[in-house]
Amino acid sequence: MTTAIKATPVPAGVDWKRFAVIGLCALTLVVLLFTTQLNAVDRKTGEALSLTGLDFLQGNTAGKSAGSCHPMIIAAILFTVMGIAAAWFAPDKFVYSIVGAIFLAVSVFMFRFDVTYQAKGEFGLDKDSLFFTAGWMAAMGLSIINLGMVIWRKTGRTMDLRRAEIEATRVNANIRSGYRVPTTWQIIKRDFSKHWPIYLLILPTIIFYIVWCYGPMYGIMIAFNNYKAKGGITGSEWVGLQWFRDFFRSAYAYRTIRNTLLISFYNLLVGFPAPIILALLLNEMRARRYKRVVQTVTYMPYFISLVVMCGILTDFCSTTGLFGEIQKMLGVDSPVNLLGDAKYFRTVYVGSEVWQRLGWDSIIFLSALAGIDQEQYEAATIDGAGKFKQVLHVTLPGILPTISILLILRIGSLMGVGYEKIILLYNGLTYETADVVSTYVYRKGIVDANFSFSTAVNLFNSVINFLLVIFANKISALLTENSLW
């Protein structure tokens, strides 16, 4: 009879690598802010200048950037805080430490890149006189060392855990002492040799994403140069972060970001729980024929063309349309054109989104409800639970994984309000509440042919969405133990 022996835990000592990462992050920021980053000459006065990172943070420069902080200095501060927090509070969460370290290095490099290409126009410096000092070299070197420390720290911890796992496996299963746990690459090779037909089936999908999704990302370079069709992507003049600065300095930045977030938030607040409630109501409905009628009626708006849908909304919201007649019935002498008044645009947009997608979005929740074990309802009934308590303690926990995954995806698209429907509905009177990032990108890129500017704005939008997905996934994993990865 074999007695199972538990794995001996790795001895908990002082994790000096963690403190090294924290120290390197803090030291990098100190060097970046308080040491001289470059020596230059003022282009107008000819005065010699010695600028530290703090000067760029406070906007103590000449040119158009005077008075405004450098975005890459802000990014370096944010990612330094992120790296310190990841190393201190979550020593096992390698991905957050590595992201913080990578982007800290990228921020320092992009700081130098931007100043080099924008010296005359933005900072009022003589470009030929720029000399980046040992401060920048030290900050860049420390950020790279920090990246190496993060990898070393994770590798060392992983090897300790693997050695404990190997020892526990050998003792428990009476395996020979020379046994080695297969590496990830060995597992992949072995799995591929057994299931190669399945890998061939997914190959077209992989090729599709490589060609049409990842290949075009090469065009992101347009956001950092003054793109001209004659010169192409690589032949156009590099301008650094000029387009990002122009966007955030413009009057449209605050308005478009505010409108995008508000429309997405209202849509999430109303449009996300609505299909869940509908699915719960349909699940409790016992009259099959009536249930099918309700499902059909709620599904139908989803299949109406977007152009037709917007035409219907335009007619309904006019002073002589359906909502205008309803206003007259309620005693309003002069009906309001809902799409001609900025304060009603978000209500019309969110309401129409819920109406169009309510039935279709409920399908996935109905599928999740069908997978719940009916014995759980029987057990709840025996315990004296009514319908409401069954929903709270059986139904909602049963579909919680589905709700969590869909919520992560919805939060990840908070900055991704599509431009098609808004362009069909908005007008000059509703720009104040209707203009979002995607419509602004459309006007600047397609209408005004300013491809570099629109690419920069859209890149900013995509990065925010990416970070929102990571944040939502982490919060979901902590609160519900359900996540995408």
PDB file of C-alpha atoms in Angstrom, residues 117-374:
ATOM      1  CA  TYR A 117      12.124  64.535 -34.085  1.00  0.00           C
ATOM      2  CA  GLN A 118      10.151  67.370 -32.513  1.00  0.00           C
ATOM      3  CA  ALA A 119      12.989  69.547 -31.231  1.00  0.00           C
ATOM      4  CA  LYS A 120      12.481  72.582 -33.459  1.00  0.00           C
ATOM      5  CA  GLY A 121       8.728  72.680 -33.825  1.00  0.00           C
ATOM      6  CA  GLU A 122       7.609  71.559 -30.393  1.00  0.00           C
ATOM      7  CA  PHE A 123      10.429  72.379 -27.973  1.00  0.00           C
ATOM      8  CA  GLY A 124      12.062  75.360 -29.665  1.00  0.00           C
ATOM      9  CA  LEU A 125      15.508  73.709 -29.590  1.00  0.00           C
ATOM     10  CA  ASP A 126      18.221  73.696 -32.204  1.00  0.00           C
ATOM     11  CA  LYS A 127      18.015  70.142 -33.476  1.00  0.00           C
ATOM     12  CA  ASP A 128      21.666  70.081 -34.458  1.00  0.00           C
ATOM     13  CA  SER A 129      22.726  70.930 -30.891  1.00  0.00           C
ATOM     14  CA  LEU A 130      20.818  68.153 -29.082  1.00  0.00           C
ATOM     15  CA  PHE A 131      23.040  66.024 -26.867  1.00  0.00           C
ATOM     16  CA  PHE A 132      21.448  63.354 -24.699  1.00  0.00           C
ATOM     17  CA  THR A 133      23.484  63.004 -21.544  1.00  0.00           C
ATOM     18  CA  ALA A 134      24.350  60.203 -19.158  1.00  0.00           C
ATOM     19  CA  GLY A 135      21.003  60.719 -17.385  1.00  0.00           C
ATOM     20  CA  TRP A 136      19.086  59.313 -20.350  1.00  0.00           C
ATOM     21  CA  MET A 137      21.625  56.516 -20.809  1.00  0.00           C
ATOM     22  CA  ALA A 138      21.298  55.574 -17.127  1.00  0.00           C
ATOM     23  CA  ALA A 139      17.473  55.661 -17.215  1.00  0.00           C
ATOM     24  CA  MET A 140      17.385  53.494 -20.340  1.00  0.00           C
ATOM     25  CA  GLY A 141      19.976  51.082 -18.939  1.00  0.00           C
ATOM     26  CA  LEU A 142      18.170  50.750 -15.605  1.00  0.00           C
ATOM     27  CA  SER A 143      14.844  50.075 -17.315  1.00  0.00           C
ATOM     28  CA  ILE A 144      16.440  47.295 -19.396  1.00  0.00           C
ATOM     29  CA  ILE A 145      18.102  45.830 -16.296  1.00  0.00           C
ATOM     30  CA  ASN A 146      14.722  46.014 -14.572  1.00  0.00           C
ATOM     31  CA  LEU A 147      13.223  44.003 -17.433  1.00  0.00           C
ATOM     32  CA  GLY A 148      15.935  41.380 -17.009  1.00  0.00           C
ATOM     33  CA  MET A 149      15.367  41.242 -13.255  1.00  0.00           C
ATOM     34  CA  VAL A 150      11.647  40.641 -13.718  1.00  0.00           C
ATOM     35  CA  ILE A 151      12.346  37.728 -16.067  1.00  0.00           C
ATOM     36  CA  TRP A 152      15.041  36.318 -13.747  1.00  0.00           C
ATOM     37  CA  ARG A 153      12.760  36.620 -10.738  1.00  0.00           C
ATOM     38  CA  LYS A 154       9.970  34.744 -12.460  1.00  0.00           C
ATOM     39  CA  THR A 155      12.339  32.111 -13.887  1.00  0.00           C
ATOM     40  CA  GLY A 156      13.892  31.429 -10.503  1.00  0.00           C
ATOM     41  CA  ARG A 157      10.530  31.076  -8.800  1.00  0.00           C
ATOM     42  CA  THR A 158       9.245  28.822 -11.577  1.00  0.00           C
ATOM     43  CA  MET A 159      12.292  26.556 -11.336  1.00  0.00           C
ATOM     44  CA  ASP A 160      11.875  26.262  -7.554  1.00  0.00           C
ATOM     45  CA  LEU A 161       8.256  25.227  -7.967  1.00  0.00           C
ATOM     46  CA  ARG A 162       9.149  22.783 -10.754  1.00  0.00           C
ATOM     47  CA  ARG A 163      11.843  21.137  -8.637  1.00  0.00           C
ATOM     48  CA  ALA A 164       9.341  20.708  -5.796  1.00  0.00           C
ATOM     49  CA  GLU A 165       6.811  19.278  -8.256  1.00  0.00           C
ATOM     50  CA  ILE A 166       9.320  16.805  -9.682  1.00  0.00           C
ATOM     51  CA  GLU A 167      10.340  15.647  -6.215  1.00  0.00           C
ATOM     52  CA  ALA A 168       6.719  15.230  -5.106  1.00  0.00           C
ATOM     53  CA  THR A 169       5.867  13.305  -8.290  1.00  0.00           C
ATOM     54  CA  ARG A 170       8.862  11.012  -7.882  1.00  0.00           C
ATOM     55  CA  VAL A 171       8.047  10.216  -4.245  1.00  0.00           C
ATOM     56  CA  ASN A 172       4.299   9.768  -4.734  1.00  0.00           C
ATOM     57  CA  ALA A 173       4.426   7.649  -7.877  1.00  0.00           C
ATOM     58  CA  ASN A 174       7.661   5.850  -7.110  1.00  0.00           C
ATOM     59  CA  ILE A 175       9.233   7.216 -10.296  1.00  0.00           C
ATOM     60  CA  ARG A 176      12.946   6.903 -10.920  1.00  0.00           C
ATOM     61  CA  SER A 177      15.088   9.767  -9.727  1.00  0.00           C
ATOM     62  CA  GLY A 178      16.105  10.843 -13.224  1.00  0.00           C
ATOM     63  CA  TYR A 179      12.543  11.666 -14.295  1.00  0.00           C
ATOM     64  CA  ARG A 180      12.020  15.119 -15.762  1.00  0.00           C
ATOM     65  CA  VAL A 181       8.750  16.973 -16.195  1.00  0.00           C
ATOM     66  CA  PRO A 182       8.334  17.644 -19.932  1.00  0.00           C
ATOM     67  CA  THR A 183       8.763  21.230 -21.070  1.00  0.00           C
ATOM     68  CA  THR A 184       6.028  23.183 -22.787  1.00  0.00           C
ATOM     69  CA  TRP A 185       7.692  22.726 -26.189  1.00  0.00           C
ATOM     70  CA  GLN A 186       7.939  18.955 -25.673  1.00  0.00           C
ATOM     71  CA  ILE A 187       4.258  18.797 -24.728  1.00  0.00           C
ATOM     72  CA  ILE A 188       3.314  20.758 -27.870  1.00  0.00           C
ATOM     73  CA  LYS A 189       5.391  18.471 -30.111  1.00  0.00           C
ATOM     74  CA  ARG A 190       3.895  15.348 -28.566  1.00  0.00           C
ATOM     75  CA  ASP A 191       0.367  16.725 -28.850  1.00  0.00           C
ATOM     76  CA  PHE A 192       0.913  17.768 -32.469  1.00  0.00           C
ATOM     77  CA  SER A 193       2.153  14.305 -33.435  1.00  0.00           C
ATOM     78  CA  LYS A 194      -1.055  12.782 -32.005  1.00  0.00           C
ATOM     79  CA  HIS A 195      -3.600  15.358 -33.185  1.00  0.00           C
ATOM     80  CA  TRP A 196      -2.047  16.873 -36.333  1.00  0.00           C
ATOM     81  CA  PRO A 197      -5.329  16.689 -38.344  1.00  0.00           C
ATOM     82  CA  ILE A 198      -6.988  19.049 -35.823  1.00  0.00           C
ATOM     83  CA  TYR A 199      -4.071  21.480 -36.084  1.00  0.00           C
ATOM     84  CA  LEU A 200      -4.443  21.444 -39.872  1.00  0.00           C
ATOM     85  CA  LEU A 201      -8.128  22.342 -39.475  1.00  0.00           C
ATOM     86  CA  ILE A 202      -7.314  25.509 -37.493  1.00  0.00           C
ATOM     87  CA  LEU A 203      -4.429  26.473 -39.818  1.00  0.00           C
ATOM     88  CA  PRO A 204      -6.647  28.505 -42.246  1.00  0.00           C
ATOM     89  CA  THR A 205      -7.997  30.547 -39.309  1.00  0.00           C
ATOM     90  CA  ILE A 206      -4.475  31.240 -38.056  1.00  0.00           C
ATOM     91  CA  ILE A 207      -3.376  32.304 -41.541  1.00  0.00           C
ATOM     92  CA  PHE A 208      -6.429  34.550 -41.859  1.00  0.00           C
ATOM     93  CA  TYR A 209      -5.627  36.416 -38.633  1.00  0.00           C
ATOM     94  CA  ILE A 210      -1.938  36.705 -39.496  1.00  0.00           C
ATOM     95  CA  VAL A 211      -2.650  38.130 -42.963  1.00  0.00           C
ATOM     96  CA  TRP A 212      -5.661  40.346 -42.245  1.00  0.00           C
ATOM     97  CA  CYS A 213      -5.300  41.259 -38.548  1.00  0.00           C
ATOM     98  CA  TYR A 214      -1.624  41.202 -37.552  1.00  0.00           C
ATOM     99  CA  GLY A 215      -0.030  41.953 -40.938  1.00  0.00           C
ATOM    100  CA  PRO A 216      -1.751  45.344 -41.351  1.00  0.00           C
ATOM    101  CA  MET A 217      -0.459  46.401 -37.915  1.00  0.00           C
ATOM    102  CA  TYR A 218       2.693  47.405 -39.796  1.00  0.00           C
ATOM    103  CA  GLY A 219       0.677  50.490 -40.780  1.00  0.00           C
ATOM    104  CA  ILE A 220       0.744  51.723 -37.173  1.00  0.00           C
ATOM    105  CA  MET A 221       3.977  53.469 -38.166  1.00  0.00           C
ATOM    106  CA  ILE A 222       1.806  56.030 -39.955  1.00  0.00           C
ATOM    107  CA  ALA A 223       0.847  57.430 -36.546  1.00  0.00           C
ATOM    108  CA  PHE A 224       4.449  58.528 -36.007  1.00  0.00           C
ATOM    109  CA  ASN A 225       5.201  60.103 -39.363  1.00  0.00           C
ATOM    110  CA  ASN A 226       3.744  62.671 -41.727  1.00  0.00           C
ATOM    111  CA  TYR A 227       2.377  60.151 -44.183  1.00  0.00           C
ATOM    112  CA  LYS A 228       2.491  61.012 -47.861  1.00  0.00           C
ATOM    113  CA  ALA A 229       1.284  58.536 -50.451  1.00  0.00           C
ATOM    114  CA  LYS A 230       4.255  59.324 -52.679  1.00  0.00           C
ATOM    115  CA  GLY A 231       6.807  58.463 -49.988  1.00  0.00           C
ATOM    116  CA  GLY A 232       4.915  55.510 -48.538  1.00  0.00           C
ATOM    117  CA  ILE A 233       4.982  54.326 -44.941  1.00  0.00           C
ATOM    118  CA  THR A 234       8.768  54.153 -44.590  1.00  0.00           C
ATOM    119  CA  GLY A 235       9.587  57.073 -46.871  1.00  0.00           C
ATOM    120  CA  SER A 236       7.490  59.714 -45.140  1.00  0.00           C
ATOM    121  CA  GLU A 237       8.936  62.183 -42.649  1.00  0.00           C
ATOM    122  CA  TRP A 238       9.022  60.993 -39.028  1.00  0.00           C
ATOM    123  CA  VAL A 239       7.375  63.406 -36.604  1.00  0.00           C
ATOM    124  CA  GLY A 240       7.293  61.427 -33.348  1.00  0.00           C
ATOM    125  CA  LEU A 241       4.303  62.099 -31.101  1.00  0.00           C
ATOM    126  CA  GLN A 242       3.187  65.234 -32.917  1.00  0.00           C
ATOM    127  CA  TRP A 243      -0.234  63.886 -33.902  1.00  0.00           C
ATOM    128  CA  PHE A 244      -0.957  62.617 -30.393  1.00  0.00           C
ATOM    129  CA  ARG A 245      -0.121  66.041 -29.007  1.00  0.00           C
ATOM    130  CA  ASP A 246      -2.243  67.791 -31.611  1.00  0.00           C
ATOM    131  CA  PHE A 247      -5.205  65.604 -30.709  1.00  0.00           C
ATOM    132  CA  PHE A 248      -4.968  66.141 -26.945  1.00  0.00           C
ATOM    133  CA  ARG A 249      -4.477  69.881 -27.408  1.00  0.00           C
ATOM    134  CA  SER A 250      -7.481  70.187 -29.707  1.00  0.00           C
ATOM    135  CA  ALA A 251     -10.963  71.104 -28.554  1.00  0.00           C
ATOM    136  CA  TYR A 252     -12.246  67.745 -29.797  1.00  0.00           C
ATOM    137  CA  ALA A 253     -10.227  65.470 -27.483  1.00  0.00           C
ATOM    138  CA  TYR A 254     -12.258  66.008 -24.325  1.00  0.00           C
ATOM    139  CA  ARG A 255     -15.565  66.059 -26.171  1.00  0.00           C
ATOM    140  CA  THR A 256     -15.040  62.873 -28.191  1.00  0.00           C
ATOM    141  CA  ILE A 257     -13.572  60.862 -25.289  1.00  0.00           C
ATOM    142  CA  ARG A 258     -16.346  62.049 -22.945  1.00  0.00           C
ATOM    143  CA  ASN A 259     -19.092  61.179 -25.434  1.00  0.00           C
ATOM    144  CA  THR A 260     -17.559  57.786 -26.208  1.00  0.00           C
ATOM    145  CA  LEU A 261     -17.323  56.822 -22.553  1.00  0.00           C
ATOM    146  CA  LEU A 262     -20.789  58.123 -21.659  1.00  0.00           C
ATOM    147  CA  ILE A 263     -22.541  56.369 -24.549  1.00  0.00           C
ATOM    148  CA  SER A 264     -20.677  53.128 -23.826  1.00  0.00           C
ATOM    149  CA  PHE A 265     -21.382  53.383 -20.093  1.00  0.00           C
ATOM    150  CA  TYR A 266     -25.107  54.020 -20.581  1.00  0.00           C
ATOM    151  CA  ASN A 267     -25.261  51.208 -23.120  1.00  0.00           C
ATOM    152  CA  LEU A 268     -23.498  48.883 -20.670  1.00  0.00           C
ATOM    153  CA  LEU A 269     -25.668  49.987 -17.759  1.00  0.00           C
ATOM    154  CA  VAL A 270     -28.942  49.423 -19.618  1.00  0.00           C
ATOM    155  CA  GLY A 271     -28.092  47.141 -22.518  1.00  0.00           C
ATOM    156  CA  PHE A 272     -26.099  44.485 -20.669  1.00  0.00           C
ATOM    157  CA  PRO A 273     -28.592  43.419 -17.956  1.00  0.00           C
ATOM    158  CA  ALA A 274     -31.642  43.748 -20.274  1.00  0.00           C
ATOM    159  CA  PRO A 275     -31.018  40.504 -22.259  1.00  0.00           C
ATOM    160  CA  ILE A 276     -30.234  38.658 -19.004  1.00  0.00           C
ATOM    161  CA  ILE A 277     -33.578  39.735 -17.548  1.00  0.00           C
ATOM    162  CA  LEU A 278     -35.371  38.757 -20.778  1.00  0.00           C
ATOM    163  CA  ALA A 279     -33.681  35.342 -20.775  1.00  0.00           C
ATOM    164  CA  LEU A 280     -34.693  34.768 -17.150  1.00  0.00           C
ATOM    165  CA  LEU A 281     -38.301  35.720 -17.914  1.00  0.00           C
ATOM    166  CA  LEU A 282     -38.433  33.487 -21.001  1.00  0.00           C
ATOM    167  CA  ASN A 283     -36.889  30.644 -19.029  1.00  0.00           C
ATOM    168  CA  GLU A 284     -39.724  30.804 -16.501  1.00  0.00           C
ATOM    169  CA  MET A 285     -42.413  30.977 -19.192  1.00  0.00           C
ATOM    170  CA  ARG A 286     -44.379  27.745 -19.511  1.00  0.00           C
ATOM    171  CA  ALA A 287     -46.631  28.601 -22.506  1.00  0.00           C
ATOM    172  CA  ARG A 288     -44.395  27.416 -25.362  1.00  0.00           C
ATOM    173  CA  ARG A 289     -46.367  29.109 -28.155  1.00  0.00           C
ATOM    174  CA  TYR A 290     -46.392  32.488 -26.416  1.00  0.00           C
ATOM    175  CA  LYS A 291     -42.700  32.074 -25.598  1.00  0.00           C
ATOM    176  CA  ARG A 292     -41.853  31.534 -29.280  1.00  0.00           C
ATOM    177  CA  VAL A 293     -43.890  34.579 -30.301  1.00  0.00           C
ATOM    178  CA  VAL A 294     -42.031  36.766 -27.784  1.00  0.00           C
ATOM    179  CA  GLN A 295     -38.666  35.416 -28.950  1.00  0.00           C
ATOM    180  CA  THR A 296     -39.497  36.047 -32.610  1.00  0.00           C
ATOM    181  CA  VAL A 297     -40.690  39.595 -31.943  1.00  0.00           C
ATOM    182  CA  THR A 298     -37.580  40.468 -29.928  1.00  0.00           C
ATOM    183  CA  TYR A 299     -35.215  38.857 -32.467  1.00  0.00           C
ATOM    184  CA  MET A 300     -36.647  40.644 -35.530  1.00  0.00           C
ATOM    185  CA  PRO A 301     -35.105  44.126 -35.035  1.00  0.00           C
ATOM    186  CA  TYR A 302     -31.601  42.623 -35.098  1.00  0.00           C
ATOM    187  CA  PHE A 303     -32.063  41.528 -38.718  1.00  0.00           C
ATOM    188  CA  ILE A 304     -33.128  44.949 -39.950  1.00  0.00           C
ATOM    189  CA  SER A 305     -30.421  46.694 -41.986  1.00  0.00           C
ATOM    190  CA  LEU A 306     -28.599  49.434 -40.073  1.00  0.00           C
ATOM    191  CA  VAL A 307     -29.409  52.003 -42.765  1.00  0.00           C
ATOM    192  CA  VAL A 308     -33.087  51.052 -42.682  1.00  0.00           C
ATOM    193  CA  MET A 309     -33.059  51.126 -38.883  1.00  0.00           C
ATOM    194  CA  CYS A 310     -31.589  54.628 -38.820  1.00  0.00           C
ATOM    195  CA  GLY A 311     -34.154  55.747 -41.416  1.00  0.00           C
ATOM    196  CA  ILE A 312     -36.955  54.435 -39.213  1.00  0.00           C
ATOM    197  CA  LEU A 313     -35.487  56.216 -36.176  1.00  0.00           C
ATOM    198  CA  THR A 314     -35.172  59.479 -38.105  1.00  0.00           C
ATOM    199  CA  ASP A 315     -38.841  59.307 -39.112  1.00  0.00           C
ATOM    200  CA  PHE A 316     -40.012  58.290 -35.635  1.00  0.00           C
ATOM    201  CA  CYS A 317     -38.062  61.072 -33.896  1.00  0.00           C
ATOM    202  CA  SER A 318     -39.169  63.906 -36.173  1.00  0.00           C
ATOM    203  CA  THR A 319     -41.807  66.399 -35.020  1.00  0.00           C
ATOM    204  CA  THR A 320     -44.408  64.710 -37.243  1.00  0.00           C
ATOM    205  CA  GLY A 321     -43.262  61.159 -36.498  1.00  0.00           C
ATOM    206  CA  LEU A 322     -44.385  58.599 -33.935  1.00  0.00           C
ATOM    207  CA  PHE A 323     -42.708  60.247 -30.948  1.00  0.00           C
ATOM    208  CA  GLY A 324     -43.911  63.672 -32.124  1.00  0.00           C
ATOM    209  CA  GLU A 325     -47.493  62.434 -32.183  1.00  0.00           C
ATOM    210  CA  ILE A 326     -47.066  60.911 -28.721  1.00  0.00           C
ATOM    211  CA  GLN A 327     -45.874  64.290 -27.455  1.00  0.00           C
ATOM    212  CA  LYS A 328     -48.976  65.936 -28.929  1.00  0.00           C
ATOM    213  CA  MET A 329     -51.190  63.355 -27.224  1.00  0.00           C
ATOM    214  CA  LEU A 330     -49.495  64.235 -23.933  1.00  0.00           C
ATOM    215  CA  GLY A 331     -50.347  67.912 -24.414  1.00  0.00           C
ATOM    216  CA  VAL A 332     -47.081  69.269 -25.863  1.00  0.00           C
ATOM    217  CA  ASP A 333     -47.897  72.118 -28.271  1.00  0.00           C
ATOM    218  CA  SER A 334     -44.532  72.127 -30.068  1.00  0.00           C
ATOM    219  CA  PRO A 335     -43.113  68.578 -30.327  1.00  0.00           C
ATOM    220  CA  VAL A 336     -39.342  68.256 -30.110  1.00  0.00           C
ATOM    221  CA  ASN A 337     -37.298  66.631 -32.864  1.00  0.00           C
ATOM    222  CA  LEU A 338     -35.382  64.173 -30.688  1.00  0.00           C
ATOM    223  CA  LEU A 339     -32.507  63.828 -33.182  1.00  0.00           C
ATOM    224  CA  GLY A 340     -32.277  67.594 -33.572  1.00  0.00           C
ATOM    225  CA  ASP A 341     -31.653  68.276 -29.881  1.00  0.00           C
ATOM    226  CA  ALA A 342     -28.243  67.342 -28.462  1.00  0.00           C
ATOM    227  CA  LYS A 343     -29.545  66.431 -24.996  1.00  0.00           C
ATOM    228  CA  TYR A 344     -31.753  63.629 -26.352  1.00  0.00           C
ATOM    229  CA  PHE A 345     -29.248  61.991 -28.704  1.00  0.00           C
ATOM    230  CA  ARG A 346     -27.686  59.582 -26.181  1.00  0.00           C
ATOM    231  CA  THR A 347     -31.119  58.461 -24.986  1.00  0.00           C
ATOM    232  CA  VAL A 348     -32.249  57.739 -28.544  1.00  0.00           C
ATOM    233  CA  TYR A 349     -28.989  55.940 -29.391  1.00  0.00           C
ATOM    234  CA  VAL A 350     -28.932  53.726 -26.285  1.00  0.00           C
ATOM    235  CA  GLY A 351     -32.671  53.015 -26.471  1.00  0.00           C
ATOM    236  CA  SER A 352     -32.435  51.950 -30.115  1.00  0.00           C
ATOM    237  CA  GLU A 353     -29.408  49.757 -29.352  1.00  0.00           C
ATOM    238  CA  VAL A 354     -31.308  47.948 -26.603  1.00  0.00           C
ATOM    239  CA  TRP A 355     -34.363  47.552 -28.831  1.00  0.00           C
ATOM    240  CA  GLN A 356     -32.337  46.163 -31.730  1.00  0.00           C
ATOM    241  CA  ARG A 357     -30.083  43.781 -29.787  1.00  0.00           C
ATOM    242  CA  LEU A 358     -32.259  42.728 -26.851  1.00  0.00           C
ATOM    243  CA  GLY A 359     -33.595  39.461 -28.276  1.00  0.00           C
ATOM    244  CA  TRP A 360     -30.427  38.477 -30.103  1.00  0.00           C
ATOM    245  CA  ASP A 361     -28.163  38.981 -27.087  1.00  0.00           C
ATOM    246  CA  SER A 362     -30.510  36.911 -24.926  1.00  0.00           C
ATOM    247  CA  ILE A 363     -29.869  33.774 -27.020  1.00  0.00           C
ATOM    248  CA  ILE A 364     -26.508  33.034 -25.419  1.00  0.00           C
ATOM    249  CA  PHE A 365     -28.015  33.405 -21.931  1.00  0.00           C
ATOM    250  CA  LEU A 366     -30.884  31.090 -22.862  1.00  0.00           C
ATOM    251  CA  SER A 367     -28.293  28.542 -23.976  1.00  0.00           C
ATOM    252  CA  ALA A 368     -26.466  28.895 -20.662  1.00  0.00           C
ATOM    253  CA  LEU A 369     -29.752  28.479 -18.773  1.00  0.00           C
ATOM    254  CA  ALA A 370     -30.477  25.264 -20.678  1.00  0.00           C
ATOM    255  CA  GLY A 371     -27.230  23.787 -19.332  1.00  0.00           C
ATOM    256  CA  ILE A 372     -28.134  24.175 -15.651  1.00  0.00           C
ATOM    257  CA  ASP A 373     -28.803  20.865 -13.892  1.00  0.00           C
ATOM    258  CA  GLN A 374     -32.542  20.609 -13.154  1.00  0.00           C
TER     259      GLN A 374
END
